[in-house]
PDB file of C-alpha atoms in Angstrom:
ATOM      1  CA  UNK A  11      -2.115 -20.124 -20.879  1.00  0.00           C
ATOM      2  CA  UNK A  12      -3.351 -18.992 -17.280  1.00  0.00           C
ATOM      3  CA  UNK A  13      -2.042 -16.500 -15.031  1.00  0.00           C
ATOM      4  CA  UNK A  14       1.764 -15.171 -15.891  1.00  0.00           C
ATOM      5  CA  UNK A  15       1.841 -12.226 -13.792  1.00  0.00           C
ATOM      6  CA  UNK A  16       1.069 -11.418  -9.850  1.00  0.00           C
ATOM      7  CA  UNK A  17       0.960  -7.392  -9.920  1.00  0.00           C
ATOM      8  CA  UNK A  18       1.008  -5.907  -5.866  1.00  0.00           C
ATOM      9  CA  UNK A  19       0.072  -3.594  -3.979  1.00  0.00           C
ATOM     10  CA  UNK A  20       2.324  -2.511  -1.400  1.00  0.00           C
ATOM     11  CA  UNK A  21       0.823  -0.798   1.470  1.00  0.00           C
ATOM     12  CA  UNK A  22      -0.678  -3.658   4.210  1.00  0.00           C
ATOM     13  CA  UNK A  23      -0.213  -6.559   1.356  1.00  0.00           C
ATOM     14  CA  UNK A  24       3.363  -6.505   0.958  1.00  0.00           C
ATOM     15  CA  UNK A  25       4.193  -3.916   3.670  1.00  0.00           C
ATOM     16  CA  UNK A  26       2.889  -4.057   6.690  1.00  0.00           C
ATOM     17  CA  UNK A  27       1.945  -0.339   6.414  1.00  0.00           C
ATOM     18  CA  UNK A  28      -0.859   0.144   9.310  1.00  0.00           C
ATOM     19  CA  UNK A  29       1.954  -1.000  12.239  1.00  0.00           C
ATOM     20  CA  UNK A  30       4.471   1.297  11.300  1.00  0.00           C
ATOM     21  CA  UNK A  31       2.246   4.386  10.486  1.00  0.00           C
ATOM     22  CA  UNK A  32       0.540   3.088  14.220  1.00  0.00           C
ATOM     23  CA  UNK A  33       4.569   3.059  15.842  1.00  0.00           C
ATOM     24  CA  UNK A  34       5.852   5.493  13.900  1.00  0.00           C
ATOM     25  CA  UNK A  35       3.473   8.162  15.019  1.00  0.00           C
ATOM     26  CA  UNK A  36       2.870   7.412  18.297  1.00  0.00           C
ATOM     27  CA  UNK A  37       6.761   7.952  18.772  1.00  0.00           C
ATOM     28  CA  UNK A  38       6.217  11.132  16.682  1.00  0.00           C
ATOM     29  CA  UNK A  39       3.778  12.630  18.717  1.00  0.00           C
ATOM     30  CA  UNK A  40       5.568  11.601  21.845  1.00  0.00           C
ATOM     31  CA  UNK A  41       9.135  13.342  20.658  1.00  0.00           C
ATOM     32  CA  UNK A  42       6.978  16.489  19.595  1.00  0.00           C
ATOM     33  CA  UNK A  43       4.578  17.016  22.779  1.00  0.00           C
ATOM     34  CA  UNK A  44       1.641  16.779  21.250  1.00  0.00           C
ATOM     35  CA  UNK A  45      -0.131  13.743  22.840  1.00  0.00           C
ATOM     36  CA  UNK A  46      -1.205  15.911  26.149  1.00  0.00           C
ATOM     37  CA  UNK A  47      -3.741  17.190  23.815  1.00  0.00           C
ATOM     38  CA  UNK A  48      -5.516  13.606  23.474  1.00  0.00           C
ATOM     39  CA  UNK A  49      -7.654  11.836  25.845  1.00  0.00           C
ATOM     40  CA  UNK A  50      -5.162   8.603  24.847  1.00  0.00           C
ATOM     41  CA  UNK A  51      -2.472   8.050  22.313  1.00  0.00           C
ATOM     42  CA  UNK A  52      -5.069   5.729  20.278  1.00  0.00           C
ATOM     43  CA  UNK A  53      -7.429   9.070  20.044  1.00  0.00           C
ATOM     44  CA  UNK A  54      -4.682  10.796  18.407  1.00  0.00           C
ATOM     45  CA  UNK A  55      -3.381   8.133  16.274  1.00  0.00           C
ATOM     46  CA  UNK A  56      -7.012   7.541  14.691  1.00  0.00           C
ATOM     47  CA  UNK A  57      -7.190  11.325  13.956  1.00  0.00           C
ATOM     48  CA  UNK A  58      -3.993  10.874  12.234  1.00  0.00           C
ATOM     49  CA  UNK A  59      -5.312   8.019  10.057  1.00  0.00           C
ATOM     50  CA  UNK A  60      -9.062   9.839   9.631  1.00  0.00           C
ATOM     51  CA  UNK A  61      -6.971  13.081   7.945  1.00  0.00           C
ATOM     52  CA  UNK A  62      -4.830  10.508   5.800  1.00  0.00           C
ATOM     53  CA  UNK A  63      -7.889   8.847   4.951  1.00  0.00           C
ATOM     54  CA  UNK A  64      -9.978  11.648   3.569  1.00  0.00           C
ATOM     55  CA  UNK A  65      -6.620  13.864   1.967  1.00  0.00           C
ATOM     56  CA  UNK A  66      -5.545  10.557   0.512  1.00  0.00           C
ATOM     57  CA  UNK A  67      -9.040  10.821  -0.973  1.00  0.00           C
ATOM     58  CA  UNK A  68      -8.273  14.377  -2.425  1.00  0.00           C
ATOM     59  CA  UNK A  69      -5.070  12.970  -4.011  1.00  0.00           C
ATOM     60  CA  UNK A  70      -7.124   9.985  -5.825  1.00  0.00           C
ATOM     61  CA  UNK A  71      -9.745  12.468  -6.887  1.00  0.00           C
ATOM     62  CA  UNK A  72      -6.939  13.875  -8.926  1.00  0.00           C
ATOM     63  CA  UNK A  73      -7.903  17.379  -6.939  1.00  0.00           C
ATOM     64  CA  UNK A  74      -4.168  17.928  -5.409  1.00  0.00           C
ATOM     65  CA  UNK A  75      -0.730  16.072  -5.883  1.00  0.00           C
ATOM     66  CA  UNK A  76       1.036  13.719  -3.534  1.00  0.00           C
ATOM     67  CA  UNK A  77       3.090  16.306  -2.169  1.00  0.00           C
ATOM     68  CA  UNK A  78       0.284  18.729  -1.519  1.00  0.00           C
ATOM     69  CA  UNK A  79      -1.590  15.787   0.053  1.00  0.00           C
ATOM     70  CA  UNK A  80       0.735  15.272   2.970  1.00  0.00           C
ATOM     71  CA  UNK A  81       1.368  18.826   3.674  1.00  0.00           C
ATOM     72  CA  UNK A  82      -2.288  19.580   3.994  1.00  0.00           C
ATOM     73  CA  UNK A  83      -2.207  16.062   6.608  1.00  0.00           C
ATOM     74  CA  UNK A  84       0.231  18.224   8.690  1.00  0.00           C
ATOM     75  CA  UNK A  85      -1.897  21.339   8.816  1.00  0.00           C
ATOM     76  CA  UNK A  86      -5.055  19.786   9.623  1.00  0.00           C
ATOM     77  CA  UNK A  87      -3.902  17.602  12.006  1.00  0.00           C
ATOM     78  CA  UNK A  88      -2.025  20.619  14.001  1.00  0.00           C
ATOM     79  CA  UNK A  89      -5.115  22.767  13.431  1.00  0.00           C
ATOM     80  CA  UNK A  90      -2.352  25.242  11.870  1.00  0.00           C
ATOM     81  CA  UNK A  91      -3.659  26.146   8.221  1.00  0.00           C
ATOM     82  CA  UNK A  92      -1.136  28.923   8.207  1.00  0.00           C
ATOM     83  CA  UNK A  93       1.769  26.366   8.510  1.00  0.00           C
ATOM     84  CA  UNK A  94       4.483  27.356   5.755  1.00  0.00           C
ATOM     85  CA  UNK A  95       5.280  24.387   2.804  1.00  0.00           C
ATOM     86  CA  UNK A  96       9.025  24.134   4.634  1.00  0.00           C
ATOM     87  CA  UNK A  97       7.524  24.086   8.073  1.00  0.00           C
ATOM     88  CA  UNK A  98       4.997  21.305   7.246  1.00  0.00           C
ATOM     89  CA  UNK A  99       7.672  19.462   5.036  1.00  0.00           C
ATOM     90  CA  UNK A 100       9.986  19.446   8.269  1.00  0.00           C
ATOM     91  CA  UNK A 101       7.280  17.937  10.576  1.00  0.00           C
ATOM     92  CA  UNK A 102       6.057  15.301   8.282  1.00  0.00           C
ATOM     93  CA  UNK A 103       9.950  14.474   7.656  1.00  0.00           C
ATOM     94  CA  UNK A 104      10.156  14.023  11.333  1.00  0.00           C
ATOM     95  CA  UNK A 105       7.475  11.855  11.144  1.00  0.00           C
ATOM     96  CA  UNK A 106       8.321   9.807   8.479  1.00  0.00           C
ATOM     97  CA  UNK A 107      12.046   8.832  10.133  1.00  0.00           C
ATOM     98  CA  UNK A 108       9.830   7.704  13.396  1.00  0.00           C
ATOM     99  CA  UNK A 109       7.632   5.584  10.693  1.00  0.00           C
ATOM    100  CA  UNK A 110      10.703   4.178   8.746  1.00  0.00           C
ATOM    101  CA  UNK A 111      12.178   2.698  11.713  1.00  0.00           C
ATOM    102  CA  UNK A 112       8.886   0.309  12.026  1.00  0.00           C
ATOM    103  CA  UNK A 113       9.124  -1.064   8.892  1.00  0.00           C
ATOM    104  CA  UNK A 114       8.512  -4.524   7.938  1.00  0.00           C
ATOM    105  CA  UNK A 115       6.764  -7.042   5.273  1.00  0.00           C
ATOM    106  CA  UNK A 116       4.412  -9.623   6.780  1.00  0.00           C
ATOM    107  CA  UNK A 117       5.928 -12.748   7.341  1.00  0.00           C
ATOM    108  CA  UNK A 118       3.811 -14.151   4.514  1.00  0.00           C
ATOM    109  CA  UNK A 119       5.591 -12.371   1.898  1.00  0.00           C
ATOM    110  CA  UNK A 120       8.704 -13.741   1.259  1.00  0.00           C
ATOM    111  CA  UNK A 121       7.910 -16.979   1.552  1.00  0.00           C
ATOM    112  CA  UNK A 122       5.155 -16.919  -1.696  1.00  0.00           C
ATOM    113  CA  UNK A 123       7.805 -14.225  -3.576  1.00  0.00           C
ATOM    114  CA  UNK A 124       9.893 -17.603  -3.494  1.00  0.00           C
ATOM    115  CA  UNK A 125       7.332 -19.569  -4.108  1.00  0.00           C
ATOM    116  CA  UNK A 126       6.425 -18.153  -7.513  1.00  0.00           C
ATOM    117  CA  UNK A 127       9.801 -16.857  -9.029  1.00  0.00           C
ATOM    118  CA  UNK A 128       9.968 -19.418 -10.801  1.00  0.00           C
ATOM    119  CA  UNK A 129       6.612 -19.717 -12.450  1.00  0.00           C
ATOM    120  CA  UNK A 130       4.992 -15.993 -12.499  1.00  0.00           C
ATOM    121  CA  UNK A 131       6.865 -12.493 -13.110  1.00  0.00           C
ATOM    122  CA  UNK A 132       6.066  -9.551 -10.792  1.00  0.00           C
ATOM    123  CA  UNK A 133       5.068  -6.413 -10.579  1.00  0.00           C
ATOM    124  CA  UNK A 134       4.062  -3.430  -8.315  1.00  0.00           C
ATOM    125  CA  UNK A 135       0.886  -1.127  -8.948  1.00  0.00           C
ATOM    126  CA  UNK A 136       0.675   1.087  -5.719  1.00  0.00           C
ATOM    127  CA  UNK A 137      -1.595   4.431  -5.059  1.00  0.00           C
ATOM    128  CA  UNK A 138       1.408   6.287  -3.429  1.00  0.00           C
ATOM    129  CA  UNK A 139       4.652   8.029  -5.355  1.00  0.00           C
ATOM    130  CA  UNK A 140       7.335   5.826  -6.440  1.00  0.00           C
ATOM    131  CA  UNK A 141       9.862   8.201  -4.893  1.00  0.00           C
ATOM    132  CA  UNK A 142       8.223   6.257  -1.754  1.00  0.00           C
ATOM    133  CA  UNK A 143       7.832   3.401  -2.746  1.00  0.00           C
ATOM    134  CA  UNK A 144      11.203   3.216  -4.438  1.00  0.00           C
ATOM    135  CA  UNK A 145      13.023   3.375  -1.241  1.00  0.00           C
ATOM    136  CA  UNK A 146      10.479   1.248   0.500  1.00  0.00           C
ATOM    137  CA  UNK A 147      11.149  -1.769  -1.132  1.00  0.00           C
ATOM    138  CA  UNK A 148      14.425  -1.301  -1.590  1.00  0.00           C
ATOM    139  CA  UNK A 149      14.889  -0.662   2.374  1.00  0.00           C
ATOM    140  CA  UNK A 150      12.701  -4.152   2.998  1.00  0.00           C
ATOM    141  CA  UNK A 151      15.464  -5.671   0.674  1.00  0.00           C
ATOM    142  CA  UNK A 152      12.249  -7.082  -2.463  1.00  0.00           C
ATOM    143  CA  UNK A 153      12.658  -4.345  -4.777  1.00  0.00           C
ATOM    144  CA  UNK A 154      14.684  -6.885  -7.303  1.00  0.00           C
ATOM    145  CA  UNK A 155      11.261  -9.209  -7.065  1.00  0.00           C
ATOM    146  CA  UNK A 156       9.773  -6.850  -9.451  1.00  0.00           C
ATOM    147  CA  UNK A 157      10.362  -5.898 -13.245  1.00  0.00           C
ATOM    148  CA  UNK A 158       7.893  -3.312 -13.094  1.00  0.00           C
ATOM    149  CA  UNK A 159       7.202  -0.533 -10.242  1.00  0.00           C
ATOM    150  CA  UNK A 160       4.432   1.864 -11.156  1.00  0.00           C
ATOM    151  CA  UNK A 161       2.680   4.631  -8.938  1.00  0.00           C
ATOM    152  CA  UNK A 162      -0.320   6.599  -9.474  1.00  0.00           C
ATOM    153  CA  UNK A 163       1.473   9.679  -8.918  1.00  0.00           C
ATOM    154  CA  UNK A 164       3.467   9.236 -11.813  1.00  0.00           C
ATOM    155  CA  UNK A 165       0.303   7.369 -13.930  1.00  0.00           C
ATOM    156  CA  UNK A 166      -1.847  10.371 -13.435  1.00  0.00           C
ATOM    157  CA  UNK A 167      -4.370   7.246 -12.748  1.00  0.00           C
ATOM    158  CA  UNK A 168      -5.253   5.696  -9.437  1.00  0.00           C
ATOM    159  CA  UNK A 169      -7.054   2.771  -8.338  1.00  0.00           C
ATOM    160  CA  UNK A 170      -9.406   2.039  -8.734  1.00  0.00           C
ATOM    161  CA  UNK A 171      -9.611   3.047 -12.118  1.00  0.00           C
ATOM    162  CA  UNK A 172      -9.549   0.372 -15.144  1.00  0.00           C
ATOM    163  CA  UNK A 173      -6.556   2.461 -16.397  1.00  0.00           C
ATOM    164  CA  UNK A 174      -4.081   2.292 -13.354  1.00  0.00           C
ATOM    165  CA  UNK A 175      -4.579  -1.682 -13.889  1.00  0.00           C
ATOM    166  CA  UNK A 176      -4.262  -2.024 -17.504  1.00  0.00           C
ATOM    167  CA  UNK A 177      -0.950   0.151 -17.612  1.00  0.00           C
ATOM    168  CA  UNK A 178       0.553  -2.705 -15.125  1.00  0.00           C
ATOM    169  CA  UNK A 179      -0.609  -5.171 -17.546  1.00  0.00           C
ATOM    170  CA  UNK A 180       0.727  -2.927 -20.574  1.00  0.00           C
ATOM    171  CA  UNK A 181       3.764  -2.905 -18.932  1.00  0.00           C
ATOM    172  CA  UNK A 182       4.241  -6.116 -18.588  1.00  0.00           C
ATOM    173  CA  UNK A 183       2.888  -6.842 -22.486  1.00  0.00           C
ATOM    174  CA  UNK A 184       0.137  -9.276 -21.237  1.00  0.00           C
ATOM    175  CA  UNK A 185      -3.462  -9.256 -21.388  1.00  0.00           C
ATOM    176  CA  UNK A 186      -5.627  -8.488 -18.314  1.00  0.00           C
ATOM    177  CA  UNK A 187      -6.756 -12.238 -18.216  1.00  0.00           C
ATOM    178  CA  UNK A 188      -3.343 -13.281 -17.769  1.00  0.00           C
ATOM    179  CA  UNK A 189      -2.789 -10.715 -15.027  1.00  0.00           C
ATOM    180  CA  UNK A 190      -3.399 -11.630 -11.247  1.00  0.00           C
ATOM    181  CA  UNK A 191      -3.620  -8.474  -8.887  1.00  0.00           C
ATOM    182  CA  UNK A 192      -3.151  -8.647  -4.962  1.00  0.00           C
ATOM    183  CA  UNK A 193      -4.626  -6.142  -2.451  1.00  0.00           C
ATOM    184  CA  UNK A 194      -5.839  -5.483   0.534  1.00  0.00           C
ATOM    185  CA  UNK A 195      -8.354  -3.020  -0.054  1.00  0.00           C
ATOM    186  CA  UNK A 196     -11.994  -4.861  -0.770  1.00  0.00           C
ATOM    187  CA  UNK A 197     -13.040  -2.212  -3.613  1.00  0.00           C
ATOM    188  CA  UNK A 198     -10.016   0.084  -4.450  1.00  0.00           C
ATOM    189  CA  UNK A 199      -7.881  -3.175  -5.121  1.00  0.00           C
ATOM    190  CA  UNK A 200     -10.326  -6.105  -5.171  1.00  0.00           C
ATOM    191  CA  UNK A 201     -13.598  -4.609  -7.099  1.00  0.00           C
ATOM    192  CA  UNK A 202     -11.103  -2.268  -8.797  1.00  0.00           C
ATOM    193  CA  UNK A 203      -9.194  -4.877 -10.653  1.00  0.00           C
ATOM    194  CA  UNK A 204     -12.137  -7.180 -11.059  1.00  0.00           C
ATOM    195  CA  UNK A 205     -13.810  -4.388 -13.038  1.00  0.00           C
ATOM    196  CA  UNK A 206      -9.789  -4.173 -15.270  1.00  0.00           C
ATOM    197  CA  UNK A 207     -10.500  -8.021 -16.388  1.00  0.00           C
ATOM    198  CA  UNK A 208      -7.650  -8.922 -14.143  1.00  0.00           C
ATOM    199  CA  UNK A 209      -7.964 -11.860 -11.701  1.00  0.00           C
ATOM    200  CA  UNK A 210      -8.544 -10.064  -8.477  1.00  0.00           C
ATOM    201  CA  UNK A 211      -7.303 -11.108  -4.593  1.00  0.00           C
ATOM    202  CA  UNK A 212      -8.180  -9.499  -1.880  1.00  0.00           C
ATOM    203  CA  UNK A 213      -5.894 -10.488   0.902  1.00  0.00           C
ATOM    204  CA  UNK A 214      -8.333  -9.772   4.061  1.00  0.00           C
ATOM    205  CA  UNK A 215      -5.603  -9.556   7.220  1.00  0.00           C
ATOM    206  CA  UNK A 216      -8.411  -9.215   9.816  1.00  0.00           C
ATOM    207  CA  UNK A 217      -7.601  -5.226   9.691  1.00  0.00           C
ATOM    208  CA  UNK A 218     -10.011  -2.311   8.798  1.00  0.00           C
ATOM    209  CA  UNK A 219     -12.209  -4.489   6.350  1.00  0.00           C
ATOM    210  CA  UNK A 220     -12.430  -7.688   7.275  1.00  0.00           C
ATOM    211  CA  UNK A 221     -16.178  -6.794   8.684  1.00  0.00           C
ATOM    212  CA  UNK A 222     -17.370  -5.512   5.148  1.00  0.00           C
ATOM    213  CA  UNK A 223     -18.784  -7.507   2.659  1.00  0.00           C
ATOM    214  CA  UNK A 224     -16.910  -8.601   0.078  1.00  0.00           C
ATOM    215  CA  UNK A 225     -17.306  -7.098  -2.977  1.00  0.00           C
ATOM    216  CA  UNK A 226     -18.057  -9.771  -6.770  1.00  0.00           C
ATOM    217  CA  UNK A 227     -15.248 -10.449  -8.555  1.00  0.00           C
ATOM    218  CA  UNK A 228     -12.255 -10.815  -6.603  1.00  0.00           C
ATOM    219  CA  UNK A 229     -11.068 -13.785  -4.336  1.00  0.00           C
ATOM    220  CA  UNK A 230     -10.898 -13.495  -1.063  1.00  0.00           C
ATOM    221  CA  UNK A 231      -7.868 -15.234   1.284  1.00  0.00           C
ATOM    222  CA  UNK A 232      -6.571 -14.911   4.433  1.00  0.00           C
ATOM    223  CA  UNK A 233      -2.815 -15.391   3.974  1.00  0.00           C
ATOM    224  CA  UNK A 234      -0.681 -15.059   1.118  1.00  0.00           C
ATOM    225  CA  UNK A 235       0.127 -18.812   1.229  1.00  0.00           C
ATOM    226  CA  UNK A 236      -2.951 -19.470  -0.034  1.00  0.00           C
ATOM    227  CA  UNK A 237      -1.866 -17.637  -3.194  1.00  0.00           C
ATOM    228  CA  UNK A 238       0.003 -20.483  -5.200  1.00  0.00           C
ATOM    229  CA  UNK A 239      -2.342 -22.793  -4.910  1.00  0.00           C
ATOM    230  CA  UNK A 240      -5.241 -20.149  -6.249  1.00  0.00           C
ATOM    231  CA  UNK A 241      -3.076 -19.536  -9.226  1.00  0.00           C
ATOM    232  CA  UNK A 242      -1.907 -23.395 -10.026  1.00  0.00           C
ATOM    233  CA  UNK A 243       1.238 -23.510  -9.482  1.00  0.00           C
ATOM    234  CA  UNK A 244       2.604 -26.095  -6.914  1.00  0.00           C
ATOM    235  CA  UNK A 245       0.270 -26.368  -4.099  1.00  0.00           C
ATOM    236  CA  UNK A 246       3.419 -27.041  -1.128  1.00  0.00           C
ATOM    237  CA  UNK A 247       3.971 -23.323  -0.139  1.00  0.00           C
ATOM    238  CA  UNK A 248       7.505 -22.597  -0.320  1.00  0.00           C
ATOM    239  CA  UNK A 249       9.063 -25.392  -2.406  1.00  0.00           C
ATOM    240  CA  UNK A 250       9.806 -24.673  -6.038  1.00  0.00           C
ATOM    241  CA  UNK A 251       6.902 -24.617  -8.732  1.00  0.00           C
ATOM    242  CA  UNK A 252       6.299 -26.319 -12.049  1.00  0.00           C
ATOM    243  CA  UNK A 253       3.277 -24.466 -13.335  1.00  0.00           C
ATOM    244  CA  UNK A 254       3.823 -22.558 -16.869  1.00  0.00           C
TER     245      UNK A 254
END
């Protein structure tokens, strides 16, 4: 029967999520005052992303909750462990309106959402909240693409873990072999669904990863227009297909 379902990840596959944290927080920082205390604005900006990289880690772990997660960004990143919950709600809110007005999918997506409406059903698996991720995709103007919207905050499962995949594919009442699942992260997405019995693609933009090697198991492409033709259906990106 082949593939019947393309389940996504949002952040940098769908969303072009590493430009608008980028913009968003460099504007931030400038409204607040706080870049003086860099050598350069990209010093700053890759301390910001080293603290979301390793709390983010503490969230996956399972060893704090989303919320908790992006307070504890704020503190660190201030060097103010004392910082009240309101206080460091109210900076990363400040934040997060810079960040929102950068948003944008890659010019990819739409395109191969169009491309496959016809022929595969869709879904969203993301790591993040789906109070965020709600209002994400509905802002970007896709959230009717997708039947199913699931977040590991809600799962109580994160990818990678076999789990977080197969409750997509439960969702969706389809075996793992006819699931397809598109990220951008080599192992969290790419081994991680791989290891689920899902057909894995990692969609390699040339960002953080493209220098690692890739992991076994999941397919690696360069653009999402390489997508339709990976999963059979019609092969001229953008017209209508015939497969299933």
């Amino acid at each position: 029967m082949g593939i019947r379902a393309v389940v996504w990840d949002v952040d940098d596959t769908l969303f072009d999520y590493t430009t608008a944290d980028r913009e968003g927080m460099r504007a931030h920082l400038v409204a607040e005052g706080l870049l003086a205390g860099y050598g350069s604005p990209e010093e700053a900006l890759a301390r910001w992303r080293e603290i979301t990289d390793r709390q983010w880690a503490r969230f996956a772990a399972g060893e704090v909750d989303f919320v908790t997660q992006r307070r504890d960004r704020t503190r660190v990143f201030l060097d103010r462990p004392g910082l009240t919950d309101a206080e460091a709600d109210d900076w990363f809110q400040r934040y997060v309106t810079h960040y929102e007005a950068a948003w944008s999918l890659f010019p990819d997506v739409l395109p191969v959402l169009d491309a496959l409406a016809a022929s595969h059903r869709h879904a969203v698996l993301s790591n993040s909240s789906l109070t965020v991720q709600d209002r994400k995709l509905r802002t970007l103007g896709v959230h009717d693409r997708f039947e199913v919207i699931l977040c590991a905050a809600e799962l109580g499962v994160s990818k990678p873990e076999p789990g977080a995949f197969l409750a997509a594919c439960e969702a969706l009442a389809l075996a793992p072999h006819e699931v397809a699942y598109i990220g951008d992260h080599p192992e969290i997405d790419g081994r991680g669904a791989a290891d689920a019995g899902l057909l894995s693609v990692w969609i390699d933009r040339g960002g953080a990863y493209a220098t690692l090697d890739p992991p076994a198991g999941p397919h690696r492409i360069a653009s999402l227009s390489e997508l339709p033709r990976l999963l059979g259906a019609d092969t001229r990106f953008g017209a209508p297909s015939t497969f299933g």
